Each structure stands twice: as structure tokens, then as C-alpha cells.
CSV table of C-alpha atoms and ligand atoms in Angstrom, one decimal:
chain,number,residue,atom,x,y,z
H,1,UNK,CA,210.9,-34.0,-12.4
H,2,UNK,CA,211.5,-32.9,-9.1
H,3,UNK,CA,209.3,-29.9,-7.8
H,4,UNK,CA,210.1,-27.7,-5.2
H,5,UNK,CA,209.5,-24.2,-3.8
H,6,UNK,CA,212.7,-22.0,-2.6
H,7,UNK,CA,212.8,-19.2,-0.4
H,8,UNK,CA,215.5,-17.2,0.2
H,9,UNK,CA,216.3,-14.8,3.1
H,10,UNK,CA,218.2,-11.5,2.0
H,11,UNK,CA,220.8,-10.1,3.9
H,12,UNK,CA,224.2,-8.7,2.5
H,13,UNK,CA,227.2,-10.8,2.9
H,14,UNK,CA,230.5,-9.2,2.5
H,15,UNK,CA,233.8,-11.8,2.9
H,16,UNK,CA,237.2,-11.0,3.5
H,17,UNK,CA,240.3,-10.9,4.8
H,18,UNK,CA,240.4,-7.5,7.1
H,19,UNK,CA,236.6,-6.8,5.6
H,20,UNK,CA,235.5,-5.4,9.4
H,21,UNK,CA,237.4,-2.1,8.1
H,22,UNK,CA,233.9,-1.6,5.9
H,23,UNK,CA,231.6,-2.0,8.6
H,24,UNK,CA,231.3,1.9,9.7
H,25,UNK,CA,230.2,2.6,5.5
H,26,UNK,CA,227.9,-0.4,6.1
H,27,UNK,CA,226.4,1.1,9.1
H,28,UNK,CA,226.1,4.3,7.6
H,29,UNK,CA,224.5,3.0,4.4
H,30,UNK,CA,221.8,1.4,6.1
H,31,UNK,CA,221.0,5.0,7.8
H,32,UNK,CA,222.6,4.2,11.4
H,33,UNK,CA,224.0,7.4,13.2
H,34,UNK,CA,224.1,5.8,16.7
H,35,UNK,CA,225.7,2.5,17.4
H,36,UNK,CA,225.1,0.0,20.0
H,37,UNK,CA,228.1,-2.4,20.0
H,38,UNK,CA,227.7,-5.7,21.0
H,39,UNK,CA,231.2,-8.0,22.3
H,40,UNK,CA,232.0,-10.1,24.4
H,41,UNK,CA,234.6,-11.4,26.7
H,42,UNK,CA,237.0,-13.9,24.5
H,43,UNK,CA,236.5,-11.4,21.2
H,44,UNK,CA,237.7,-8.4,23.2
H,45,UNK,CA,240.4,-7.8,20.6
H,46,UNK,CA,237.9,-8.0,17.5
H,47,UNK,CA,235.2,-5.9,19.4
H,48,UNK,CA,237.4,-2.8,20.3
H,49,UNK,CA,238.8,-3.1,16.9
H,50,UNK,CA,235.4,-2.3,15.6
H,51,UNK,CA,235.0,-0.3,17.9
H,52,UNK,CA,238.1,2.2,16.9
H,53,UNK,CA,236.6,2.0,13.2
H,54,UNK,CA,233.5,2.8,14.2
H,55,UNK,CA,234.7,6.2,15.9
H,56,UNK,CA,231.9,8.5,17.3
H,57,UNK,CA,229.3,6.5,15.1
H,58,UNK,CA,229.3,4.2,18.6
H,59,UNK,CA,227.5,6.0,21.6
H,60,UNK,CA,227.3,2.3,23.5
H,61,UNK,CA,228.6,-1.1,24.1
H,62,UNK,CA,227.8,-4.1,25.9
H,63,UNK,CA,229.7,-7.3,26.4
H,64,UNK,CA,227.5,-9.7,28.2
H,65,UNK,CA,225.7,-11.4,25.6
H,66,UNK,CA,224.4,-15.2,27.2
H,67,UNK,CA,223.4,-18.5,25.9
H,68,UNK,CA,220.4,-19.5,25.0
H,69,UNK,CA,219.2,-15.5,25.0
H,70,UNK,CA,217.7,-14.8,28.3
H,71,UNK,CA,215.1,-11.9,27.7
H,72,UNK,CA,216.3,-10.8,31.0
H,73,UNK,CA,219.4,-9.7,29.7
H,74,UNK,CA,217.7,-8.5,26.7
H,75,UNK,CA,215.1,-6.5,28.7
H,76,UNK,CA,217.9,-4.3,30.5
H,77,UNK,CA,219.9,-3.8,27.2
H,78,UNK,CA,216.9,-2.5,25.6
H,79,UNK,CA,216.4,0.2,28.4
H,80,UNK,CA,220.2,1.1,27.9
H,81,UNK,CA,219.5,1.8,24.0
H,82,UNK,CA,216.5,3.8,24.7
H,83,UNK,CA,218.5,6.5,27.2
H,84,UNK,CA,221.4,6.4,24.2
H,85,UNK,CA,219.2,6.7,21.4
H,86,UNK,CA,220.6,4.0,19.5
H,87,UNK,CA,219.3,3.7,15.9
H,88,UNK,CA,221.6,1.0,14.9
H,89,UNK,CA,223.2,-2.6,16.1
H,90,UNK,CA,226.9,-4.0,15.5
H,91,UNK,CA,227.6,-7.5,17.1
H,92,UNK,CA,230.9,-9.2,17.3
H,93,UNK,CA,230.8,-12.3,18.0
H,94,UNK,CA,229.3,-16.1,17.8
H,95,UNK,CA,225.7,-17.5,18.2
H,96,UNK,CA,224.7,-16.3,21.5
H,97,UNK,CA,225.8,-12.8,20.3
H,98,UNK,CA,224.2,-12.8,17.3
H,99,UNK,CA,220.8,-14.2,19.2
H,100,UNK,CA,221.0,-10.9,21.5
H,101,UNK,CA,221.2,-9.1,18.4
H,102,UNK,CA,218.5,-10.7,17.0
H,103,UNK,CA,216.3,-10.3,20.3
H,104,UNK,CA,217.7,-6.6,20.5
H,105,UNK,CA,216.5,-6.2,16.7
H,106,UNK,CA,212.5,-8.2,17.0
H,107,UNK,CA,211.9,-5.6,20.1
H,108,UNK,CA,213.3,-2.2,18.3
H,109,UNK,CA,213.1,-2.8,14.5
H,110,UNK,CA,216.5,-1.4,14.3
H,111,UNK,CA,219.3,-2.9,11.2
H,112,UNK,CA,221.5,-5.3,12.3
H,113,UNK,CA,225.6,-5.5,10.8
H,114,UNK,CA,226.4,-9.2,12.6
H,115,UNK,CA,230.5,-10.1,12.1
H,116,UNK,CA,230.5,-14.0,13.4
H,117,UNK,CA,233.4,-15.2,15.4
H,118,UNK,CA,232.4,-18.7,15.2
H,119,UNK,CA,230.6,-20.6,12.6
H,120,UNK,CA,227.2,-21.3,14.1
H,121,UNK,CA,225.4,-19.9,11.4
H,122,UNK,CA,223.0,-17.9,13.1
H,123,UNK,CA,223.6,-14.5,11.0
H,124,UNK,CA,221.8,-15.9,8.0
H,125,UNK,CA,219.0,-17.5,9.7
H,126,UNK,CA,215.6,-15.4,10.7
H,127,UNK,CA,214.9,-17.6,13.4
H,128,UNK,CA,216.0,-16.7,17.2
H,129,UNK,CA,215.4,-18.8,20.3
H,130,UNK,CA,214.5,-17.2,23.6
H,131,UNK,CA,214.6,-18.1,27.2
H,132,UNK,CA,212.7,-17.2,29.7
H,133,UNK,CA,212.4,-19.0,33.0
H,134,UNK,CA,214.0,-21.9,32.0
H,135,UNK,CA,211.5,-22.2,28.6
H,136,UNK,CA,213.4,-21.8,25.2
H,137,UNK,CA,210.8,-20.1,22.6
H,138,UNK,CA,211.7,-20.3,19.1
H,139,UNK,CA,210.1,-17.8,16.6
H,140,UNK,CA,211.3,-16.5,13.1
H,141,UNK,CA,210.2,-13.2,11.3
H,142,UNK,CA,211.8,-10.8,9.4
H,143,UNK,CA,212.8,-8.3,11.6
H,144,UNK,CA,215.0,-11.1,13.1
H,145,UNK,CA,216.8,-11.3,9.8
H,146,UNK,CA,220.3,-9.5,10.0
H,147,UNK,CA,220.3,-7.2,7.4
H,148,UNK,CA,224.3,-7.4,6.6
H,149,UNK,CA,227.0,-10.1,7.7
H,150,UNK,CA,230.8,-9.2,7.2
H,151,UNK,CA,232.7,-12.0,7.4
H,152,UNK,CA,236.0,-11.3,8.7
H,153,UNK,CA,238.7,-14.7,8.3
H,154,UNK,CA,240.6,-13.0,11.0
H,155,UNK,CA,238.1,-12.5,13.2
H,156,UNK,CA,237.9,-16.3,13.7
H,157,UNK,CA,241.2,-16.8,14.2
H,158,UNK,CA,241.3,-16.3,18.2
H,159,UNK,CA,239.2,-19.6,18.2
H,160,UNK,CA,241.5,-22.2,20.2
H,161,UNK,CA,241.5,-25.0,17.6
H,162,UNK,CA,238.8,-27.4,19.8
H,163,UNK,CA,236.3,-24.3,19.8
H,164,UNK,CA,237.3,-24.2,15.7
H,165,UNK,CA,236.6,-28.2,15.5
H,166,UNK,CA,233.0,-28.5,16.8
H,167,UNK,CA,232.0,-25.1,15.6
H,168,UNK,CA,232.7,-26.3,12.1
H,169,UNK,CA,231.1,-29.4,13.0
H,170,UNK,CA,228.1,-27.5,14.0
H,171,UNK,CA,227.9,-25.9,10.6
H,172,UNK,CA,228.2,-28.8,8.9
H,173,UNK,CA,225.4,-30.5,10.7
H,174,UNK,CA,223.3,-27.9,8.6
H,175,UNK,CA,224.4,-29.3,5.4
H,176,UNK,CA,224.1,-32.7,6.1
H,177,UNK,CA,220.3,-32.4,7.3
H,178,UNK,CA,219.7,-29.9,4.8
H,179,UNK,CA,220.2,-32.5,2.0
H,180,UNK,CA,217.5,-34.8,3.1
H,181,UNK,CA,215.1,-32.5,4.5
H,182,UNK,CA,211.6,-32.9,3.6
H,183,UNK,CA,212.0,-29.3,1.8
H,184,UNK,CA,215.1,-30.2,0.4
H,185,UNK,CA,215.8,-28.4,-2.8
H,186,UNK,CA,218.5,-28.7,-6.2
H,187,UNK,CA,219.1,-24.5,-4.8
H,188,UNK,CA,219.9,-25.6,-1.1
H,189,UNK,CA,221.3,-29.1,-2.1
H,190,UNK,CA,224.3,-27.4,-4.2
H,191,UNK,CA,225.0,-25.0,-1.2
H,192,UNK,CA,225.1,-28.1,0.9
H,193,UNK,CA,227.2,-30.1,-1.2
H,194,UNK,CA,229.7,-27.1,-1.3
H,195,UNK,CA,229.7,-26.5,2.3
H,196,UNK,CA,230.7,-30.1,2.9
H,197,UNK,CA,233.7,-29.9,0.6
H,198,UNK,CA,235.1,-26.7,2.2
H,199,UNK,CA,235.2,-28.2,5.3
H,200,UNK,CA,236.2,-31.7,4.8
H,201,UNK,CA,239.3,-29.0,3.0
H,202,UNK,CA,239.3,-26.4,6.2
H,203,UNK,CA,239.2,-28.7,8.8
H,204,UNK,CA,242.4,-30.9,8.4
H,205,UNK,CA,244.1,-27.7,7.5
H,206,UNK,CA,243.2,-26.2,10.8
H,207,UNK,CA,245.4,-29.1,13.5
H,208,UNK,CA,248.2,-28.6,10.4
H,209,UNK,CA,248.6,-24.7,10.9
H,210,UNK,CA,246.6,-22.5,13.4
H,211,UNK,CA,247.5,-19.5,11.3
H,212,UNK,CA,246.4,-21.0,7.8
H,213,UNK,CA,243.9,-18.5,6.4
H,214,UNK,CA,242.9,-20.2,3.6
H,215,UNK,CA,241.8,-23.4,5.7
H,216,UNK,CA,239.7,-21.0,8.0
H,217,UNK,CA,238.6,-19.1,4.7
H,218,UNK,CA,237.2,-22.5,3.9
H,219,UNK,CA,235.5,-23.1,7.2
H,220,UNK,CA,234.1,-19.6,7.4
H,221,UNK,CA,232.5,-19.8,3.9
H,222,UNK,CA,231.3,-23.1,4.8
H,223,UNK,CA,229.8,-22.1,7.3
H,224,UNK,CA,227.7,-19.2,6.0
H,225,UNK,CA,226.8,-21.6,3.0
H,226,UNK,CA,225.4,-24.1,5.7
H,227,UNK,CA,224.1,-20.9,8.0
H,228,UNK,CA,221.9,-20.4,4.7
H,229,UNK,CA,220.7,-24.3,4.4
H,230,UNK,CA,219.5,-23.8,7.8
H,231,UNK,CA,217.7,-20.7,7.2
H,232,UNK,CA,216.4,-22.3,4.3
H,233,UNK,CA,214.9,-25.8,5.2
H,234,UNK,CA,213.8,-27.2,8.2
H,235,UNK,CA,216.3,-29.7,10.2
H,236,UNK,CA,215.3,-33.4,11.2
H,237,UNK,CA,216.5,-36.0,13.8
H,238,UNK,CA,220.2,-34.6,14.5
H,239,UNK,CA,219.3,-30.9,15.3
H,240,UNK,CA,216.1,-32.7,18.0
H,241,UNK,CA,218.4,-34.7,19.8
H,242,UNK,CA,221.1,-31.7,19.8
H,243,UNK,CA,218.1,-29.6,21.4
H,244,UNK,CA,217.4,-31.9,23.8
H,245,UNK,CA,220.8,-33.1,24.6
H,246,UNK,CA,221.5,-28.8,25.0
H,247,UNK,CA,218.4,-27.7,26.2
H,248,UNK,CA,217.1,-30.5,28.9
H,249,UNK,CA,220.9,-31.8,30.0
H,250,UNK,CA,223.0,-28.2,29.8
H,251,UNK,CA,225.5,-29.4,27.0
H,252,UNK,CA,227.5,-27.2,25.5
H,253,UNK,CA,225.7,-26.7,21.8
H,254,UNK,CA,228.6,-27.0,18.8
H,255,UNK,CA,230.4,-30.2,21.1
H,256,UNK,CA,226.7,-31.9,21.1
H,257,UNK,CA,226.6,-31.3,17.1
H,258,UNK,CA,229.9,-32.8,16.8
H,259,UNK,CA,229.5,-36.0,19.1
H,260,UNK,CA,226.0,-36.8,17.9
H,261,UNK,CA,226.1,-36.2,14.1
H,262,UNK,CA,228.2,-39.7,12.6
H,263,UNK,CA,225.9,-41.1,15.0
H,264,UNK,CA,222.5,-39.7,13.3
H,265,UNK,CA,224.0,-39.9,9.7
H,266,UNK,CA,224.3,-43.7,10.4
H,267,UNK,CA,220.7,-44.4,11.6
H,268,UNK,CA,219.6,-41.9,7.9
H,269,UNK,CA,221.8,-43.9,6.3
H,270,UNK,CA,219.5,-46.8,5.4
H,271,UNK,CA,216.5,-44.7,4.1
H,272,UNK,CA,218.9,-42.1,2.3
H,273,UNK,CA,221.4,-43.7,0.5
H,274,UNK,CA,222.3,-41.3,-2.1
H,275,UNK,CA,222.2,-38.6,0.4
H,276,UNK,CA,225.3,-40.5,2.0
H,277,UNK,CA,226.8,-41.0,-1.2
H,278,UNK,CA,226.9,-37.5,-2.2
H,279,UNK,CA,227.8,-36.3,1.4
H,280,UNK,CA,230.7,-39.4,1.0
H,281,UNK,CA,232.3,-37.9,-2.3
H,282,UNK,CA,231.8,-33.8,-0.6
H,283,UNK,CA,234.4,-35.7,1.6
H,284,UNK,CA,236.1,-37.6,-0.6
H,285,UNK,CA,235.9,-40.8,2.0
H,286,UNK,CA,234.3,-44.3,1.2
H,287,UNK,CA,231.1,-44.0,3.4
H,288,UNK,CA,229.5,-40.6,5.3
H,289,UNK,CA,229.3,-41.5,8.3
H,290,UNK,CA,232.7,-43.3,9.4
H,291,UNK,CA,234.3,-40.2,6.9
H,292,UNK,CA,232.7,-37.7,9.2
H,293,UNK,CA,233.6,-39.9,12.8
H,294,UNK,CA,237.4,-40.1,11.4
H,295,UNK,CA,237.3,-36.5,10.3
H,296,UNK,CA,236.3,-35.2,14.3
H,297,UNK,CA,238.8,-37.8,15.4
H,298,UNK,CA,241.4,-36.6,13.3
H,299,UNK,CA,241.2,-32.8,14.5
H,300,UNK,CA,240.4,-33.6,18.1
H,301,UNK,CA,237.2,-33.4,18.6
H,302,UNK,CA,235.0,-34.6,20.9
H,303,UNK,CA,233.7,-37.7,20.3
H,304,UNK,CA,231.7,-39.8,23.5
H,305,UNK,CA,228.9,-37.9,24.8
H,306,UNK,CA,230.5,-38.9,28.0
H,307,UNK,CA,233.2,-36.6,28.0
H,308,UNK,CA,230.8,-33.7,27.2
H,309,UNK,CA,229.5,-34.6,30.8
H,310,UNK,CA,225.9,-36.2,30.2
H,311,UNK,CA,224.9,-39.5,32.7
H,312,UNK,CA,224.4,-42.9,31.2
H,313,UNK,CA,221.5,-42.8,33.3
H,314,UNK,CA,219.7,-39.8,31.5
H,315,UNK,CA,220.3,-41.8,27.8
H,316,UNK,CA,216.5,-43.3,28.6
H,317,UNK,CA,214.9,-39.9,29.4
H,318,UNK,CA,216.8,-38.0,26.3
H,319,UNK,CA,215.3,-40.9,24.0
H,320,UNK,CA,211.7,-40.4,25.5
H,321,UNK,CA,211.9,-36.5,24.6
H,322,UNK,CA,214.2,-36.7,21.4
H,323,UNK,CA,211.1,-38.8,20.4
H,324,UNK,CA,208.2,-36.6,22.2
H,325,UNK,CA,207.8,-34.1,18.9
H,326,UNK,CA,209.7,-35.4,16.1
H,327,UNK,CA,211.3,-33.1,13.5
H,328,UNK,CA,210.4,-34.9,9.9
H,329,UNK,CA,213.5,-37.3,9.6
H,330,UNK,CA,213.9,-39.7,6.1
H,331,UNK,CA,213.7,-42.6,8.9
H,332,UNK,CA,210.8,-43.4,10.9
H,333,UNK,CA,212.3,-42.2,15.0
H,334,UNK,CA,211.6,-44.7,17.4
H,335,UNK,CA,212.3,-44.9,20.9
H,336,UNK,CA,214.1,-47.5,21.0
H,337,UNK,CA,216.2,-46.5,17.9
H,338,UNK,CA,216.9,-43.2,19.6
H,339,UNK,CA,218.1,-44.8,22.7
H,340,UNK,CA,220.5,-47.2,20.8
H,341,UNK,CA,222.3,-44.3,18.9
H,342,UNK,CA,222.7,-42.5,21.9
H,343,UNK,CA,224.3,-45.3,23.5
H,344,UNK,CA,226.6,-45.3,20.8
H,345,UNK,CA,226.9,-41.9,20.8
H,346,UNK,CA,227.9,-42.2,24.6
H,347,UNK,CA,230.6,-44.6,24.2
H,348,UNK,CA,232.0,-43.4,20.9
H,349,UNK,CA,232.0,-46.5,18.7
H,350,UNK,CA,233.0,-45.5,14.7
H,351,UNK,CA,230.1,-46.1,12.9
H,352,UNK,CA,230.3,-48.5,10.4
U,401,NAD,P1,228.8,-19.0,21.5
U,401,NAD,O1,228.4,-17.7,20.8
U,401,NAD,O2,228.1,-19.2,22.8
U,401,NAD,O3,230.4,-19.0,21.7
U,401,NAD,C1,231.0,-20.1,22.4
U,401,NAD,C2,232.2,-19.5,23.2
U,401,NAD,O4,233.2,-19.2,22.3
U,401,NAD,C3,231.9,-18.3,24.0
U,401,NAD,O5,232.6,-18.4,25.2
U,401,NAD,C4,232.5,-17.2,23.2
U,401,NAD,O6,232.9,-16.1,23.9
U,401,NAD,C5,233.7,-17.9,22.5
U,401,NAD,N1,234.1,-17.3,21.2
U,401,NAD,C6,233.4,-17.0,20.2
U,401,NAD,N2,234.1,-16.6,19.2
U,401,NAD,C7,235.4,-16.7,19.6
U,401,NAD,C8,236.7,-16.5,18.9
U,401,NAD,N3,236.8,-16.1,17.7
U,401,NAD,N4,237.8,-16.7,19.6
U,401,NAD,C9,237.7,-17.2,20.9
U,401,NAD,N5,236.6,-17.5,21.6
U,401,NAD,C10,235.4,-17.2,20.9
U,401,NAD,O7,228.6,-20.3,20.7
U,401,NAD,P2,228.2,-20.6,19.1
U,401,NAD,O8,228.4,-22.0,19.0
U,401,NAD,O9,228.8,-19.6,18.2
U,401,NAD,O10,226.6,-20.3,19.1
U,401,NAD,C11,225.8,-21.1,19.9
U,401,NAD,C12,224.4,-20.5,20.1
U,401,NAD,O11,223.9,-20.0,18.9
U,401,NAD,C13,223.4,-21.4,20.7
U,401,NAD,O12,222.7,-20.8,21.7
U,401,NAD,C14,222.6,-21.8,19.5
U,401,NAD,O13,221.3,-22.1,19.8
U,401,NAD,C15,222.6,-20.5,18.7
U,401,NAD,N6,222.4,-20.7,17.3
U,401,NAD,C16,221.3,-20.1,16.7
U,401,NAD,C17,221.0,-20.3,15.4
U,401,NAD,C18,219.8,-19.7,14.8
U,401,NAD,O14,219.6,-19.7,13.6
U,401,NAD,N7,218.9,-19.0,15.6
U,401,NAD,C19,221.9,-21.0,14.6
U,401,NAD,C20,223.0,-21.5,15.1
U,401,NAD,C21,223.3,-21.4,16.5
């Protein structure tokens, strides 16, 4: 018998083709009467499309969500929806959207309506992380908590195909970890399982036909499945080194996820077997972690941590702090075991 204990976080998920026409009726059922609009530069199209179907429930807009969430930028945006009276937030747009939302919502209490661009995840999560001064605070509550996500396939479709690639490998980074997390559950595990499957379907699909809609349908349900593992249960030795790797070295976040995680799945492998297994039919490939290496490869993606732009010469420090605090991993993390995946990680080799 396996026990467990399950939470889940509640928001309301609507999924569609064209589904951003509903978000003024979801706005208005969750009380909003004044909008602040949130966009950004490369979702211009999606934004003013809200925009128009929002009509004169929107009194303001602002387009210059960052990453990593500088409070700076959320301080001054907060002053803006005080002199509009804004009593409601829309975002459009990908993780560092949705975290200004988030930071927008922790400080005001307003409802959130989030519709990703991307496939981060971060819609379905309560957790937001902060910067301030160069210092990245992470904190979870449930005012953070979007309380609706419309999931729009054609809102994702502007994402140039290497942007599609690493997001999606970013979301499925969440499922992988998910299923051998120490709170690892038969709930999360099936959402997991099904995540990998739609993207080992979306992702080929994407390099065959930028239009296909039912390949990003895939990745886009995948990746709220795998928004809500995260959410859900806590990550281990891949999402550390990706915070390092993005936090201490400046790499962009979803290409980190993609180099790093055949990598990581190769150093669980020994202490998770049927873990791999499972994640290895999902994909319907002999063994996890090559299937996942040859799946990047095959769509483009990224796949040296030297052409993200990190030194060989900073391999020895990222080891020292990917090992500092320690997320609970299946394997025991050692320095030394670190530094030799990242070395492998830096020169690309398939794992075997
Ligand atoms: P992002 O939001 O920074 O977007 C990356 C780039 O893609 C930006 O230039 C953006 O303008 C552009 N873009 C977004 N959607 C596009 C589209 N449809 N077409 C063309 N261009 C588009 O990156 P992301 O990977 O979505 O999110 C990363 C951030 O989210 C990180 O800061 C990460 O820490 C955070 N995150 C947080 C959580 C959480 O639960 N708190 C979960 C996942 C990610």
C-alpha cells in the first residue's frame, strides 16, 4: 500500500481554440469592473486582442513585465493601479508575466485571469519568486494563486519554433521530477505520465508544421498538466541546478531546462528505475534519458550548456552551489557527481 497526502490548488482552467473571447464574462464573474492589462512586447497581437474584447472593462495596461520579477517594477505598477482604481488583473503572456501578476496580486488581493503564451507553467502554481537587489525570494500563498487560466492554442502560436522547443522542455522537466519526488503521489503521477505523452506527440509535430494546432494543443495541455505537478510536489536535483545555472550565471530559464534535464534523468536513473521506465514508455523510446536527448535534438533544441553561453571555468563553482542546499533528489548529490554531469551537460554527450 502506498500512502500519500494530495493537495490540490483550485483555479479555473478553460481550454480552447479562440477561448480568450470568454475572458471579459470571466472577469466579470469573478466581480472585476476595472481591468489592469498586462502584455508585453513579442505578444502585442494577443494582448490588444484582449484588449478589444475587453472594451471599457480595461481602464489600464502595462507591457513591461521583467524576469525574475523585480519588485521595482512591481512597486511602480502598483501606484499606477491605485490612481486607476483597478479591482481586477488580466495578463497575457509567459512566466515573467504571469510572476508580475502574481506579485501585482500578493500586494492588492485582487483576482487574477492569466492566458499563458508559453508553457512555463507558472499559472497553476501558488508559488512566485521575487528579486530584489540581485536576491531572488521565493514564497507561495494563496493569494498568489491565479484564480482562472484560459488557455488559448492560438495564443501560443507566435512562439518561433526554438522558443516552442525549450518552453515545452521546461514543462516537461515538471513531470519528470514530479514522478520521483519525495511527495510523489498515484494523483500527480497520472498527470505526469500524461504530460509526457502529449509532448513526446506535440513536440515532433511542431519542426513538421508551425501551424499544426493539434501538436501545440498537445504541448499546451501538457504543459498545464505539468504546471499542476509543479504546484503540487516539490522538485529535486534538475530544477537546483536550473536555479543556479539561471539565477547565479544569467541563463536564459526554459534553454537551461532543456540542456540540463537528459543530463539529470541519467544521474536519477540508477536509484529510480521504474521512474525511467514509465517516463521511457510516456515516450515510447527504449531508455528516458537518451529518448528525451534525441527528442531536443530532433526539434532543435539546445543541447551544450556551451552554446547557452556559460564558462567551462564556472562548472566547479555551479557544482559547489547546486550542492550548497540540496532539493530532496532519489540520488544522494555529491559534488563531485554534480560537477561531472555538468561537464557533460557542457559538451553535450547523449546519455547512455
Ligand atoms: P518569459 O515569460 O520570460 O518569456 C520568454 C520570451 O518569450 C520573452 O521575450 C517573451 O516576450 C517571449 N514570448 C512569450 N510568449 C511568446 C509568444 N507566444 N510568441 C512569441 N514570443 C513570446 O519566459 P517563460 O519561460 O515563459 O517564463 C520564465 C519565467 O517564469 C522565469 O522567471 C521562471 O522563474 C518563471 N516561472 C515561475 C514558475 C512558478 O511557479 N512560479 C513556474 C515556471 C516558470
Amino acid at each position: 500500500m502506498r500512502a500519500f497526502v494530495h493537495t490540490s490548488h483550485p483555479s479555473r482552467v478553460i481550454f480552447g481554440a479562440g477561448s480568450a473571447a470568454g475572458v471579459a464574462d470571466e472577469v466579470r464573474r469573478l466581480g472585476g469592473t476595472r481591468v489592469l492589462l498586462l502584455g508585453g512586447a513579442h505578444v502585442d497581437a494577443q494582448a490588444t486582442l484582449v484588449e478589444e474584447i475587453l472594451g471599457p472593462l480595461m481602464v489600464a495596461r502595462f507591457d513591461g513585465a521583467e524576469m525574475h520579477t523585480p519588485v521595482l517594477v512591481t512597486e511602480r505598477v502598483i501606484v499606477s493601479m491605485a490612481e486607476h482604481y483597478v479591482d481586477a488583473i488580466v495578463a497575457v503572456g509567459g512566466g515573467s508575466t504571469t510572476g508580475l501578476s502574481k506579485a501585482l496580486a500578493l500586494r492588492s488581493g485582487l483576482d487574477q485571469v492569466i492566458l499563458p503564451t508559453t508553457y512555463a507553467g507558472s499559472e497553476v502554481t501558488p508559488v512566485l519568486g521575487e528579486t530584489s537587489e540581485g536576491v531572488k525570494v521565493t514564497r507561495s500563498s494563496r493569494e498568489i494563486l491565479p484564480e482562472t487560466v484560459i488557455y488559448d492554442v492560438d495564443f501560443t502560436a507566435t512562439m518561433p519554433i526554438p522558443l516552442a522547443v525549450t518552453s515545452a522542455i521546461n514543462a516537461l522537466a515538471h513531470a519528470v521530477e514530479a514522478l520521483y519526488s519525495e511527495h510523489a503521489n498515484p494523483v500527480v503521477d497520472a498527470l505526469a505520465v500524461e504530460s509526457i505523452s502529449a509532448i513526446g506527440r506535440g513536440l515532433p509535430a511542431l519542426g513538421a508544421d508551425l501551424a499544426d494546432r493539434e501538436g501545440r494543443s498537445d504541448l499546451l495541455l501538457a504543459a498545464w498538466l505539468a504546471g499542476t505537478c509543479l504546484a503540487s510536489v516539490g522538485m529535486g536535483l534538475h530544477h537546483k541546478i536550473c536555479h543556479v545555472l539561471g539565477g547565479s550565471f544569467g541563463l536564459p530559464h526554459a534553454a537551461v531546462h532543456t540542456v540540463m534535464l537528459p543530463h539529470v534523468m541519467a544521474y536519477n536513473a540508477v536509484s529510480v528505475p521504474r521512474v525511467m521506465e514509465r517516463i521511457a514508455d510516456a515516450l515510447v523510446t527504449p531508455t528516458a534519458p537518451a529518448g528525451v536527448y534525441d527528442l531536443i535534438a530532433a526539434a532543435g533544441g539546445p543541447t551544450t550548456l556551451a552554446e547557452l553561453g556559460m564558462a567551462e571555468a564556472d562548472l566547479d563553482e555551479a557544482a559547489r552551489l547546486a550542492t550548497e542546499k540540496p532539493y530532496p533528489n532519489p540520488r544522494e548529490v555529491t559534488r563531485v557527481g554534480v560537477r561531472r554531469l555538468l561537464g557533460e551537460a557542457f559538451a553535450g554527450t547523449r546519455p547512455e
